[in-house]
mmCIF file of C-alpha atoms and ligand atoms in Angstrom:
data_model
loop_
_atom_site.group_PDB
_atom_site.id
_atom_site.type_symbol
_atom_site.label_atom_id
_atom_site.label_comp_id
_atom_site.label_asym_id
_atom_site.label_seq_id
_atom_site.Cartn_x
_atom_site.Cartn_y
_atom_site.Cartn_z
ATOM 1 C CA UNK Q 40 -68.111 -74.951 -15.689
ATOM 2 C CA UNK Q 41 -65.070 -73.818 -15.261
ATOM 3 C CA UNK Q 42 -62.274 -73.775 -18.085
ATOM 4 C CA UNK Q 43 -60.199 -77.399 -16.682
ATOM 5 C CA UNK Q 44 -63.601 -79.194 -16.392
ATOM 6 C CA UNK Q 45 -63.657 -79.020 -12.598
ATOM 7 C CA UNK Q 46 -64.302 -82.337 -10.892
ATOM 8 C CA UNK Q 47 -64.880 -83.781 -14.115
ATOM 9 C CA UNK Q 48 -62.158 -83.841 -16.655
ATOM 10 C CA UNK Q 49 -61.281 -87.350 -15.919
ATOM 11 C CA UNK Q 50 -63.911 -89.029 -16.941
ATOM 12 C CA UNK Q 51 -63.398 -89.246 -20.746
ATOM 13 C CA UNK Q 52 -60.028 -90.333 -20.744
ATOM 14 C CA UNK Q 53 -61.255 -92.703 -18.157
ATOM 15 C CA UNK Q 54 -64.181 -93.937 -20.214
ATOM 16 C CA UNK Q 55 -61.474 -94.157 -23.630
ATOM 17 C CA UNK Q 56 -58.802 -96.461 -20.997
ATOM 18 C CA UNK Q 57 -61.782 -98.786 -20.517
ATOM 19 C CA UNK Q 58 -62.926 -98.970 -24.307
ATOM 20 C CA UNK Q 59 -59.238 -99.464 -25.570
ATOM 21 C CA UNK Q 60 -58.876 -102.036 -22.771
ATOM 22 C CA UNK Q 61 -62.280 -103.717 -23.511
ATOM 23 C CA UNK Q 62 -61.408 -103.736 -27.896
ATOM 24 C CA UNK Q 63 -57.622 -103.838 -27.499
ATOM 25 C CA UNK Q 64 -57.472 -101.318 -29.076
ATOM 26 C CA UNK Q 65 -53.982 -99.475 -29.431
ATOM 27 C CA UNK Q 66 -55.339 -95.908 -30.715
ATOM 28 C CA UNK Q 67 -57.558 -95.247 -28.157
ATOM 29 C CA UNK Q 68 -55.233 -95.992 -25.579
ATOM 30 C CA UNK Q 69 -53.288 -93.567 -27.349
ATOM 31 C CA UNK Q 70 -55.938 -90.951 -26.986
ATOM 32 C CA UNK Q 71 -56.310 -91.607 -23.556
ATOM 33 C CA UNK Q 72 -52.649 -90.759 -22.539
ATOM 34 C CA UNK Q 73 -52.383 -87.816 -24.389
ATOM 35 C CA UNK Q 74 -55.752 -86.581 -22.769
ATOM 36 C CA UNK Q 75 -54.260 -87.843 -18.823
ATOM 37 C CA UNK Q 76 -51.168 -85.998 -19.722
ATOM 38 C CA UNK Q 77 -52.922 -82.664 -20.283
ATOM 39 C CA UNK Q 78 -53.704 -83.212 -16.589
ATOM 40 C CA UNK Q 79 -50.950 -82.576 -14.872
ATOM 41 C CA UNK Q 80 -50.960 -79.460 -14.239
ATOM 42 C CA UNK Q 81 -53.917 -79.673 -11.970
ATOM 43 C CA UNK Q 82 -52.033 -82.680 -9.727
ATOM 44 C CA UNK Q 83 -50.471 -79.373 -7.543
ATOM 45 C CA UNK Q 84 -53.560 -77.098 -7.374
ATOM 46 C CA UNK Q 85 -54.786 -77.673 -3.893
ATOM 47 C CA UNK Q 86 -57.705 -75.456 -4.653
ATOM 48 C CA UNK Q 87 -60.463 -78.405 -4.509
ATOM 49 C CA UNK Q 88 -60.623 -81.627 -2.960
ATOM 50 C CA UNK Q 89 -61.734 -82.584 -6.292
ATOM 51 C CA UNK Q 90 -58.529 -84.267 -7.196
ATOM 52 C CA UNK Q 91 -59.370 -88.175 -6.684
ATOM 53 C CA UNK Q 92 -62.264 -87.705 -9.525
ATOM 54 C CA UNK Q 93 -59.752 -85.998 -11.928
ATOM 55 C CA UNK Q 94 -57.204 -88.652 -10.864
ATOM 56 C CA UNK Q 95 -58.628 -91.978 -10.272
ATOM 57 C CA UNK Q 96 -60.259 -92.811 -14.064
ATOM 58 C CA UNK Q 97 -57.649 -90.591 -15.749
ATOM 59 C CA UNK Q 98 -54.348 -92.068 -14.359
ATOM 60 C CA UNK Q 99 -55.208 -94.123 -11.735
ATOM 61 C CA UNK Q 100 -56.821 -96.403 -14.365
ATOM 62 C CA UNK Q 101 -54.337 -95.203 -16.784
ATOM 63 C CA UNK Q 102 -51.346 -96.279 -15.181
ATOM 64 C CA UNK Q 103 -52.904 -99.971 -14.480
ATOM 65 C CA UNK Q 104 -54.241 -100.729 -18.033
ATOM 66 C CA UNK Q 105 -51.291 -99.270 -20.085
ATOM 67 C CA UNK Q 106 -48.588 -100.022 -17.416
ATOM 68 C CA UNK Q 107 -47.056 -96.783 -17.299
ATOM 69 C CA UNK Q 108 -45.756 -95.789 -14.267
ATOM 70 C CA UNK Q 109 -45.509 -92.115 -14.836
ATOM 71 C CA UNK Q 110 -49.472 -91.919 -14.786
ATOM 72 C CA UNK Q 111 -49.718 -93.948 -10.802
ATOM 73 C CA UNK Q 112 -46.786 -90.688 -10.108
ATOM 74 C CA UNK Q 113 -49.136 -88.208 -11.199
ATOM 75 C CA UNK Q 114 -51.546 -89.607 -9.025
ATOM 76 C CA UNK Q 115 -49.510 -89.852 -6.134
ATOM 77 C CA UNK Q 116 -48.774 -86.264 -6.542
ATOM 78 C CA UNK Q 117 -52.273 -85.194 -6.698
ATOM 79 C CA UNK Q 118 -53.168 -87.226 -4.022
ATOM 80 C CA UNK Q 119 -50.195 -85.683 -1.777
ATOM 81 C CA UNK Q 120 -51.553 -82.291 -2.552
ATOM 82 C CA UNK Q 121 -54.951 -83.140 -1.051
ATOM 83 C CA UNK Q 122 -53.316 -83.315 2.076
ATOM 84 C CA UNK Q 123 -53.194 -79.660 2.160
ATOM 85 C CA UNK Q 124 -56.772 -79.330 2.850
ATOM 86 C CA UNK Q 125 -57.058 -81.819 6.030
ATOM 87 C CA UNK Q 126 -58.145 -79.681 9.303
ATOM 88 C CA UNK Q 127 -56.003 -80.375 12.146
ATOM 89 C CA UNK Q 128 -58.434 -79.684 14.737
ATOM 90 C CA UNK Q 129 -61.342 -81.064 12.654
ATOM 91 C CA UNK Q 130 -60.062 -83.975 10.996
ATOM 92 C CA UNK Q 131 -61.869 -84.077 7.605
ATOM 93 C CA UNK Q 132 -60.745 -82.540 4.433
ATOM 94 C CA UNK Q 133 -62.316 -79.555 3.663
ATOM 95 C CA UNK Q 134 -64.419 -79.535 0.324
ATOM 96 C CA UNK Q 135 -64.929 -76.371 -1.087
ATOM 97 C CA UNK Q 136 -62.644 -73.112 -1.456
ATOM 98 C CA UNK Q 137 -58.695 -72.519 -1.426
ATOM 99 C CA UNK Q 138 -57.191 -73.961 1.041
ATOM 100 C CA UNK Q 139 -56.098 -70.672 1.945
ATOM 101 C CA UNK Q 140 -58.826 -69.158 2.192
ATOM 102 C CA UNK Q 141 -61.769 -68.608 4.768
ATOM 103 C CA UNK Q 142 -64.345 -68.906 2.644
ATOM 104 C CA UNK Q 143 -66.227 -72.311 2.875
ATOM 105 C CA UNK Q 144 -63.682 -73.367 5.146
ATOM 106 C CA UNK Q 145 -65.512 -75.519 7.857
ATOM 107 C CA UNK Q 146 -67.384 -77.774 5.382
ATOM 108 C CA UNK Q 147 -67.149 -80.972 4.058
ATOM 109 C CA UNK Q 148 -69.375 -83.359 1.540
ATOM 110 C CA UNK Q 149 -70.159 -86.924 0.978
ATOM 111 C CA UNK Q 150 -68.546 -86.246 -2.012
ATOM 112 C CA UNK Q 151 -65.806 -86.556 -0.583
ATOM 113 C CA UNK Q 152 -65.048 -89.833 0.343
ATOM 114 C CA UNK Q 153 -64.061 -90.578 -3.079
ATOM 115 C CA UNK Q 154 -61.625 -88.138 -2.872
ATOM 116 C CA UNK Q 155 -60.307 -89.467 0.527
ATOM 117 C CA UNK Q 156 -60.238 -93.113 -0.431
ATOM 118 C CA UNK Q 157 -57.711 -92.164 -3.340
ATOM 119 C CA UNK Q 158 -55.704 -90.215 -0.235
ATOM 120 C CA UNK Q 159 -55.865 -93.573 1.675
ATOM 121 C CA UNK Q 160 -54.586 -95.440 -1.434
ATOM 122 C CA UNK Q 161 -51.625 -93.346 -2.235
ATOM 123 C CA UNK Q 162 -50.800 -93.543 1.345
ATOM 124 C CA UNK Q 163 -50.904 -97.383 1.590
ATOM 125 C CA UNK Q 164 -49.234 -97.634 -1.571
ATOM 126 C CA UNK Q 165 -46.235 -95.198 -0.223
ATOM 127 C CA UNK Q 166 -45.834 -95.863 3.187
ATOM 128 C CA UNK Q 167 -47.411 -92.489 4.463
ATOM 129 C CA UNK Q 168 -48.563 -92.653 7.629
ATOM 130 C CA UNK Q 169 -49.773 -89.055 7.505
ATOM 131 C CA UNK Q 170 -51.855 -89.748 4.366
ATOM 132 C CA UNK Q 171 -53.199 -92.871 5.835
ATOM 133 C CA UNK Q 172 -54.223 -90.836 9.075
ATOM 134 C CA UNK Q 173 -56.011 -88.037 7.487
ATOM 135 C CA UNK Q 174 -58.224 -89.985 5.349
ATOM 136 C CA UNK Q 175 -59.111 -92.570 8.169
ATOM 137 C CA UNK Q 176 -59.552 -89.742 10.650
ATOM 138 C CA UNK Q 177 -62.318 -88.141 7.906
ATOM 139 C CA UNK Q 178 -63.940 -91.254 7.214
ATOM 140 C CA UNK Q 179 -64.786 -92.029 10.654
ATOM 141 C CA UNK Q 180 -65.914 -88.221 11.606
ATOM 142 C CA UNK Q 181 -68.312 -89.085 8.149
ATOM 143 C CA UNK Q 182 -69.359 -91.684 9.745
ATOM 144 C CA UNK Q 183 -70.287 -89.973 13.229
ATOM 145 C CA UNK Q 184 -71.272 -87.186 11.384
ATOM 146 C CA UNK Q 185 -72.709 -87.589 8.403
ATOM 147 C CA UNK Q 186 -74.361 -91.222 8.371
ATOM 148 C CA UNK Q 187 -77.825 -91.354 9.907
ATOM 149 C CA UNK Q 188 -79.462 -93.976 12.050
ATOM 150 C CA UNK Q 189 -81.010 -95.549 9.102
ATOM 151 C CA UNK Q 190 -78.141 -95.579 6.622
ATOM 152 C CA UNK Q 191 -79.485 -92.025 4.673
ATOM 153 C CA UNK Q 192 -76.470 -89.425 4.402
ATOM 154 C CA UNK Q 193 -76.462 -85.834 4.654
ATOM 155 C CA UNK Q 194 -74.344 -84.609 1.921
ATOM 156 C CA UNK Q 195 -72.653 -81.585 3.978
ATOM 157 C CA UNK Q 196 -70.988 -81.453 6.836
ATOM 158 C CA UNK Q 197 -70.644 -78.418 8.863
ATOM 159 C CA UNK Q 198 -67.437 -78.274 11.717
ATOM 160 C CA UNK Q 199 -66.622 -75.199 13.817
ATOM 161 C CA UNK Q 200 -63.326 -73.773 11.939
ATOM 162 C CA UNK Q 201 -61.513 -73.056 15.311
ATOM 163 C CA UNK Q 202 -62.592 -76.362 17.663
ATOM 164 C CA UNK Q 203 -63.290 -78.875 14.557
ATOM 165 C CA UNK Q 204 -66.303 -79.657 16.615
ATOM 166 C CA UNK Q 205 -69.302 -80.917 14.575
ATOM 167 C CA UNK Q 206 -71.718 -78.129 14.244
ATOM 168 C CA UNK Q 207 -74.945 -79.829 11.920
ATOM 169 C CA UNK Q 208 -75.945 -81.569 8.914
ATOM 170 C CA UNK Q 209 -76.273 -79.489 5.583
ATOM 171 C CA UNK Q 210 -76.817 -79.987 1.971
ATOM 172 C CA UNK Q 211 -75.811 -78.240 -1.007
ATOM 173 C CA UNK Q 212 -77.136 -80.272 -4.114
ATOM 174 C CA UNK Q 213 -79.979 -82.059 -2.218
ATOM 175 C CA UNK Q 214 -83.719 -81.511 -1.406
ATOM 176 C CA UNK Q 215 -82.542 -80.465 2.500
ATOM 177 C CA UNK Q 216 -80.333 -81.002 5.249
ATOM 178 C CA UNK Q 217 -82.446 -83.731 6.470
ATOM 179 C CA UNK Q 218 -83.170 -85.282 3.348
ATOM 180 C CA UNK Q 219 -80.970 -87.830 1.654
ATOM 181 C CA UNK Q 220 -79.512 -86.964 -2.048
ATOM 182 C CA UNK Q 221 -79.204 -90.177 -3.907
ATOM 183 C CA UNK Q 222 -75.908 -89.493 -5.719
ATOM 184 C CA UNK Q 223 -74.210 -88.368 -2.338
ATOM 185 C CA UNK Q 224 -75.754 -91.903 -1.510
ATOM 186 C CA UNK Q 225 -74.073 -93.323 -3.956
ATOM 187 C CA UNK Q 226 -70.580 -91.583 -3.195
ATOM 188 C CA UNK Q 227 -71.224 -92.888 0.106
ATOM 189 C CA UNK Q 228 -71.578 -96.520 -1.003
ATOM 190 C CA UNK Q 229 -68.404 -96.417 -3.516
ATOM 191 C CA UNK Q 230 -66.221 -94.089 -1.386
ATOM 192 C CA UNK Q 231 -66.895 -96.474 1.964
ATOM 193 C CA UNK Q 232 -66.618 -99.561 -0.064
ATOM 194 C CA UNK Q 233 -63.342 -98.478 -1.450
ATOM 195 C CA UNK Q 234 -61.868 -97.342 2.059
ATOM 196 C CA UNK Q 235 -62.880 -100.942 3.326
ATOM 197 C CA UNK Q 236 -61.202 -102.561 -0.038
ATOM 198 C CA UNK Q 237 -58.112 -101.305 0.898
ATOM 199 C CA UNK Q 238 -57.731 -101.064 4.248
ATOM 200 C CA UNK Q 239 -59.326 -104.594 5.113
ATOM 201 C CA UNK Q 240 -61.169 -102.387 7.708
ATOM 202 C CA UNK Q 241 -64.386 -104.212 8.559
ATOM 203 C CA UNK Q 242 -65.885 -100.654 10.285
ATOM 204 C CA UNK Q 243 -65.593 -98.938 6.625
ATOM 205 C CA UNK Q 244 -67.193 -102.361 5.565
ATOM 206 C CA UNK Q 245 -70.187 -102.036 7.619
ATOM 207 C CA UNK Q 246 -70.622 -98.104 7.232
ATOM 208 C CA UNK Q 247 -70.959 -99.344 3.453
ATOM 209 C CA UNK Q 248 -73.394 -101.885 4.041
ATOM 210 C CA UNK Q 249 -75.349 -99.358 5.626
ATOM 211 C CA UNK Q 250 -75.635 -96.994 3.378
ATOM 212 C CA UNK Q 251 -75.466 -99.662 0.291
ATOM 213 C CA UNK Q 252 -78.814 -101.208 2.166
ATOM 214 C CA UNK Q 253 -80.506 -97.556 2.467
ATOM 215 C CA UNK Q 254 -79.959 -96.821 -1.373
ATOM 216 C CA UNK Q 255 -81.401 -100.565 -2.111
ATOM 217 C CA UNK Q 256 -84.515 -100.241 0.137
ATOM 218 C CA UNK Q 257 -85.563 -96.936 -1.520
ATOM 219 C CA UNK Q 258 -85.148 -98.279 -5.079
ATOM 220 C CA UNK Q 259 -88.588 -97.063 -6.706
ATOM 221 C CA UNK Q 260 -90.758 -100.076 -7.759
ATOM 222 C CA UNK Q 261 -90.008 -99.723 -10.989
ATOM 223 C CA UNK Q 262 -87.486 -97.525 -13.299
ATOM 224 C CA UNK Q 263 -84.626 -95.078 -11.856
ATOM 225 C CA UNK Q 264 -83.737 -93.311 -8.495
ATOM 226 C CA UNK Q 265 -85.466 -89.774 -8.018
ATOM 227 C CA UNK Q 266 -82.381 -87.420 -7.405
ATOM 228 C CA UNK Q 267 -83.383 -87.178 -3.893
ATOM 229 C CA UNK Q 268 -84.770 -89.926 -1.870
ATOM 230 C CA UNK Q 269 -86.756 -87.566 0.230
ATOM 231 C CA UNK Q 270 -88.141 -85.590 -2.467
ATOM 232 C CA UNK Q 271 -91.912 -85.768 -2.160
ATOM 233 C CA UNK Q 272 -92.984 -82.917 -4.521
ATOM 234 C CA UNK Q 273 -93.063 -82.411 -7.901
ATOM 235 C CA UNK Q 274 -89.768 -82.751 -8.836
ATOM 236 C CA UNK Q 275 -90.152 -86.343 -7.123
ATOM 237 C CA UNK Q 276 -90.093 -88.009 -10.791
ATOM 238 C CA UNK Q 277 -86.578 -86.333 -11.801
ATOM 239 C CA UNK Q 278 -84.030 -89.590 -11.833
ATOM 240 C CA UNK Q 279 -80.488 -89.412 -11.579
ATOM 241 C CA UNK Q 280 -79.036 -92.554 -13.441
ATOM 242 C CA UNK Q 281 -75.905 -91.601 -12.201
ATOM 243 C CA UNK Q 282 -76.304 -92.609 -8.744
ATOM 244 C CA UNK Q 283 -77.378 -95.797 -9.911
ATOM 245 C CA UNK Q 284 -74.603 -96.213 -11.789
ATOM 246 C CA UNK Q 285 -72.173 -95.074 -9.337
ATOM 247 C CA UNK Q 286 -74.357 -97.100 -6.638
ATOM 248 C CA UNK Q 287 -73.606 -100.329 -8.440
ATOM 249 C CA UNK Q 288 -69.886 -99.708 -8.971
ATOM 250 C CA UNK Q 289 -69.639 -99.066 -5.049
ATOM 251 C CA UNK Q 290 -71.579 -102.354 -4.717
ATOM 252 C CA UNK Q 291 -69.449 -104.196 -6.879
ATOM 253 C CA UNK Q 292 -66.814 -103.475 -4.985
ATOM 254 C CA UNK Q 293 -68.351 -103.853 -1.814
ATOM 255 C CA UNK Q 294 -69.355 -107.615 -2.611
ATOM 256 C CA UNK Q 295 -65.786 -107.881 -2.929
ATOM 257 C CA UNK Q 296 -64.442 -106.141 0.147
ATOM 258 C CA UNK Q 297 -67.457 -108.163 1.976
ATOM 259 C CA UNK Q 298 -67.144 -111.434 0.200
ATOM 260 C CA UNK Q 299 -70.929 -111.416 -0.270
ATOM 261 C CA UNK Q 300 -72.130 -112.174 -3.404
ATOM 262 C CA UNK Q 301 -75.722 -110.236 -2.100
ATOM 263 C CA UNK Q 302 -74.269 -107.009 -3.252
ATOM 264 C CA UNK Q 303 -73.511 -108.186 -6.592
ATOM 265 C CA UNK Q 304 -76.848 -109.066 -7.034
ATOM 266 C CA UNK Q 305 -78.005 -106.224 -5.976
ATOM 267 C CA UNK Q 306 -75.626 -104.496 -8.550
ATOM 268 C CA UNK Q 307 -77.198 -106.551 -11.329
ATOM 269 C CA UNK Q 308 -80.583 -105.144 -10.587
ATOM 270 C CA UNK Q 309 -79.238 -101.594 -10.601
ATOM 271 C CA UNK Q 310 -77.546 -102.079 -14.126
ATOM 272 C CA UNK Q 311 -80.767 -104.075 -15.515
ATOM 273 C CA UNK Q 312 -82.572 -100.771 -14.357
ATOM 274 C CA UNK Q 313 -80.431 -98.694 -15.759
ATOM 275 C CA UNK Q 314 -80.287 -100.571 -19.314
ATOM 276 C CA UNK Q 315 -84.293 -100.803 -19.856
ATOM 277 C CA UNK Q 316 -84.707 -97.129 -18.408
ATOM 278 C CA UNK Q 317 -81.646 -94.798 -19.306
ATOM 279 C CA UNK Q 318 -79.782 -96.359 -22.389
ATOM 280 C CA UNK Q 319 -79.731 -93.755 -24.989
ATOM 281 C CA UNK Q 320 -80.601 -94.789 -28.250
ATOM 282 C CA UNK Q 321 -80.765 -92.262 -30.471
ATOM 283 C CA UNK Q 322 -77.922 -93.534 -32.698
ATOM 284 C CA UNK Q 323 -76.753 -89.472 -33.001
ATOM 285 C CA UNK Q 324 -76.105 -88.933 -29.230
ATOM 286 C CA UNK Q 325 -72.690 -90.259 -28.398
ATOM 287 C CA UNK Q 326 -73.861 -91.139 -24.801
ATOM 288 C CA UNK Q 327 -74.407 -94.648 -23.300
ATOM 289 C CA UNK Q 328 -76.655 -92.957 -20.413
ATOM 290 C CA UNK Q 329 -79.420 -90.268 -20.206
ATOM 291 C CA UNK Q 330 -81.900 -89.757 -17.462
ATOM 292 C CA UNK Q 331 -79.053 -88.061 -15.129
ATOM 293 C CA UNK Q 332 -79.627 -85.003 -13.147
ATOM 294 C CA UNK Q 333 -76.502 -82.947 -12.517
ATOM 295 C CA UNK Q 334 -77.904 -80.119 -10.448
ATOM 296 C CA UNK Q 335 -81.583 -80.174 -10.039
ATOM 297 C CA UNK Q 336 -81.179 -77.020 -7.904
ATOM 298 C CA UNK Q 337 -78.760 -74.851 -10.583
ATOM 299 C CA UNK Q 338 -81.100 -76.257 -13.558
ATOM 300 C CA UNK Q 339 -77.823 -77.343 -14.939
ATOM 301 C CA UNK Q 340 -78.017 -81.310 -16.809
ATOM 302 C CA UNK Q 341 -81.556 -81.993 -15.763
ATOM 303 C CA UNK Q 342 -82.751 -85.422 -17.287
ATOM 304 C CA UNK Q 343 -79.477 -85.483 -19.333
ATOM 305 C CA UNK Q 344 -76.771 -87.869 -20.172
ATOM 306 C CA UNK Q 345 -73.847 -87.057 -17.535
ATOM 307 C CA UNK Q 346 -69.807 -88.227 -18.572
ATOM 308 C CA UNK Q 347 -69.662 -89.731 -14.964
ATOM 309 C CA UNK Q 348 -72.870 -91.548 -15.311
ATOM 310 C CA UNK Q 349 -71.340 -93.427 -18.490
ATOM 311 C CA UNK Q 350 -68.113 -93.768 -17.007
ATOM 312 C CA UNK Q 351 -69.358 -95.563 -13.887
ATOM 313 C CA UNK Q 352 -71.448 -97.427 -15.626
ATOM 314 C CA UNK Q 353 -68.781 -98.794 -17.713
ATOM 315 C CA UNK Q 354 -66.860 -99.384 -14.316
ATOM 316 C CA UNK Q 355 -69.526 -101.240 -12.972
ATOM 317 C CA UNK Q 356 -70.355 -103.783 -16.264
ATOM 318 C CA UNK Q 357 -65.736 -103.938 -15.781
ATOM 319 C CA UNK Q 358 -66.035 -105.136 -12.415
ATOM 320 C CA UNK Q 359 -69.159 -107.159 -12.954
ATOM 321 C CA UNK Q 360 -67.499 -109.200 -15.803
ATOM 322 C CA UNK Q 361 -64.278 -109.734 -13.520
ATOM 323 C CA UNK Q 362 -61.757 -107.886 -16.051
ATOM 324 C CA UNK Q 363 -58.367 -107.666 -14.980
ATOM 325 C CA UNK Q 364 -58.332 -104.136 -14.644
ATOM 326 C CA UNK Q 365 -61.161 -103.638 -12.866
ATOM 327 C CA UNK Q 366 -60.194 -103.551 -9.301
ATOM 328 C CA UNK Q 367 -57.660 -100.570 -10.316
ATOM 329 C CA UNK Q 368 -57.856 -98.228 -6.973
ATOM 330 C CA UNK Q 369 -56.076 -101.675 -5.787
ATOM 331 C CA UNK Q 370 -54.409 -102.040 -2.112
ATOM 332 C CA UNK Q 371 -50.602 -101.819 -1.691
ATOM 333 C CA UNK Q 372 -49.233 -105.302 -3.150
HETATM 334 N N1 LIG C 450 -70.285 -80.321 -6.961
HETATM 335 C C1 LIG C 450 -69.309 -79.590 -6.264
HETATM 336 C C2 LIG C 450 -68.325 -80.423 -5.506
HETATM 337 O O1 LIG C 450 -68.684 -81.242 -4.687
HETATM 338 O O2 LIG C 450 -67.173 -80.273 -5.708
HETATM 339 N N1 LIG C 451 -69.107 -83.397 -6.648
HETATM 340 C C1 LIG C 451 -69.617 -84.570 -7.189
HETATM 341 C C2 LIG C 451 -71.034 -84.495 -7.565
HETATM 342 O O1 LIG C 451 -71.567 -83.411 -7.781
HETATM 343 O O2 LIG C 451 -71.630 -85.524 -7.681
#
């Protein structure tokens, strides 16, 4: 992991904005800032798309639950600087690699969409039409592209780096290209249900219901996702709580972009899986989740507890109890 915490370093000063919310309590909000300052630096380094998970629980959050507007700037900023990876000719963001540089240029993730639903928020929220181009224009190549016939997503993209024409499906962290890996499922669901939240959008609306009703249908009988839908072998039994968690978030948020109260039960039954399967509760692990599989394929956090797994599960039990900051990636008022 690399020394700023890569793609995750938001999610414990998210997860402390949500407790000192939750207890009112003025120290931890205090912790939080100090921690969502420290992140400024990275708002200008345009060497990862992985800006809108730094962002979005560390400021985005931030700025809503402590009111201070210097934290929704930082995000703006961050977001802006994501615009330096959109291909012209391709119209997606690239994931991976400086945006200088030729190396994994061409490729895009799932992943993503997160990241390009907090593009399409800043640019609703500042009047930038560019902004609010280049992260419709990815969505719906994600959706040509990446979203199969029966709601399953591939987690990689790949687009020819001088055309932008869609070459095939590919997969980085899951089983194969063909398969579906359940957290890029659950990006899927949040990411889509968050571009349809803010945009009003009904075709970001339905690609979420898709892929929201694909990560439902596969739910094992009993107990917690396998980390890939498709995996068959051994490694079938591996869970990844953190899809789940992530999953019912993106439902959440979905039954409010939908008005359809189906997807917040569905949510329920995700978190009721998740507490009689995955809550730690060994009193001397600080973590509200285990079970989560980071990388199967690196052998790194394999049946572990995973920061984003708590944090989105603590954004999902937010927006399930209807607390006033939990619709925080909000449309322009
Ligand atoms: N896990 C690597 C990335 O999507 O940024
Ligand atoms: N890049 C996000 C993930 O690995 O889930």
């Amino acid at each position: 992991m690399p020394e700023d915490a890569a793609w995750t370093a938001g999610f414990w000063p998210g997860l402390l904005w949500l407790a000192s919310a939750v207890k009112s309590d003025a120290e931890l909000g205090a912790q939080a800032a100090r921690l969502a300052r420290l992140l400024e630096p990275r708002a200008s380094d345009d060497r990862t798309h992985d800006l809108g998970f730094v962002f979005m629980p560390s400021c985005v959050l931030g700025a809503v639950i402590s009111g201070n507007r210097r934290f929704h700037e930082m995000a703006w900023t961050a977001a802006g600087t994501l615009l330096h990876r959109f291909d012209g000719p391709g119209g997606y963001f690239r994931a991976w690699g400086d945006a200088r540089s030729r190396e994994h240029q061409g490729l895009t993730t799932i992943d993503a969409l997160m990241n390009v639903a907090f593009v399409l928020w800043m640019g609703l929220a500042r009047r930038d039409a560019d902004a609010v181009g280049a992260a419709r224009s990815h969505a719906d190549r994600a959706i040509q592209n990446q979203v199969r016939e029966d709601g399953s997503t591939a987690q990689v993209a790949v687009y020819d780096t001088r055309s932008g024409d869609f070459v095939r499906q590919g997969t980085h962290q899951g089983l194969s290209a063909d398969s579906c890996w359940s957290r890029g499922q659950a990006w899927a669901i949040y990411g889509f249900a968050l571009l349809a939240r803010l945009s009003g959008d009904q075709t970001y609306s339905d690609a979420a219901a898709r892929v929201a009703d694909y990560f439902y249908r596969h739910l094992p009988a009993d107990g917690l996702v396998p980390w890939d839908f498709a995996d068959t072998g051994a490694s079938q039994s591996i869970p990844d709580s953190s899809a789940m968690a992530i999953a019912a978030a993106g439902m959440l948020c979905l039954a409010d972009a939908r008005s359809d109260p189906a997807y917040r039960v569905c949510a329920e039954r995700l978190l009721q899986r998740l507490i009689d399967h995955a809550l730690v509760e060994d009193a001397d692990n600080p973590a509200i989740l285990g079970r989560g599989t980071f990388s199967l394929k690196l052998g790194i956090g394999v049946d572990e507890a995973l920061i984003f797994g708590d944090f989105y599960f603590m954004d999902a039990l937010a927006r399930l109890l209807d607390q006033p900051f939990a619709d925080y990636i909000r449309p322009a008022p």
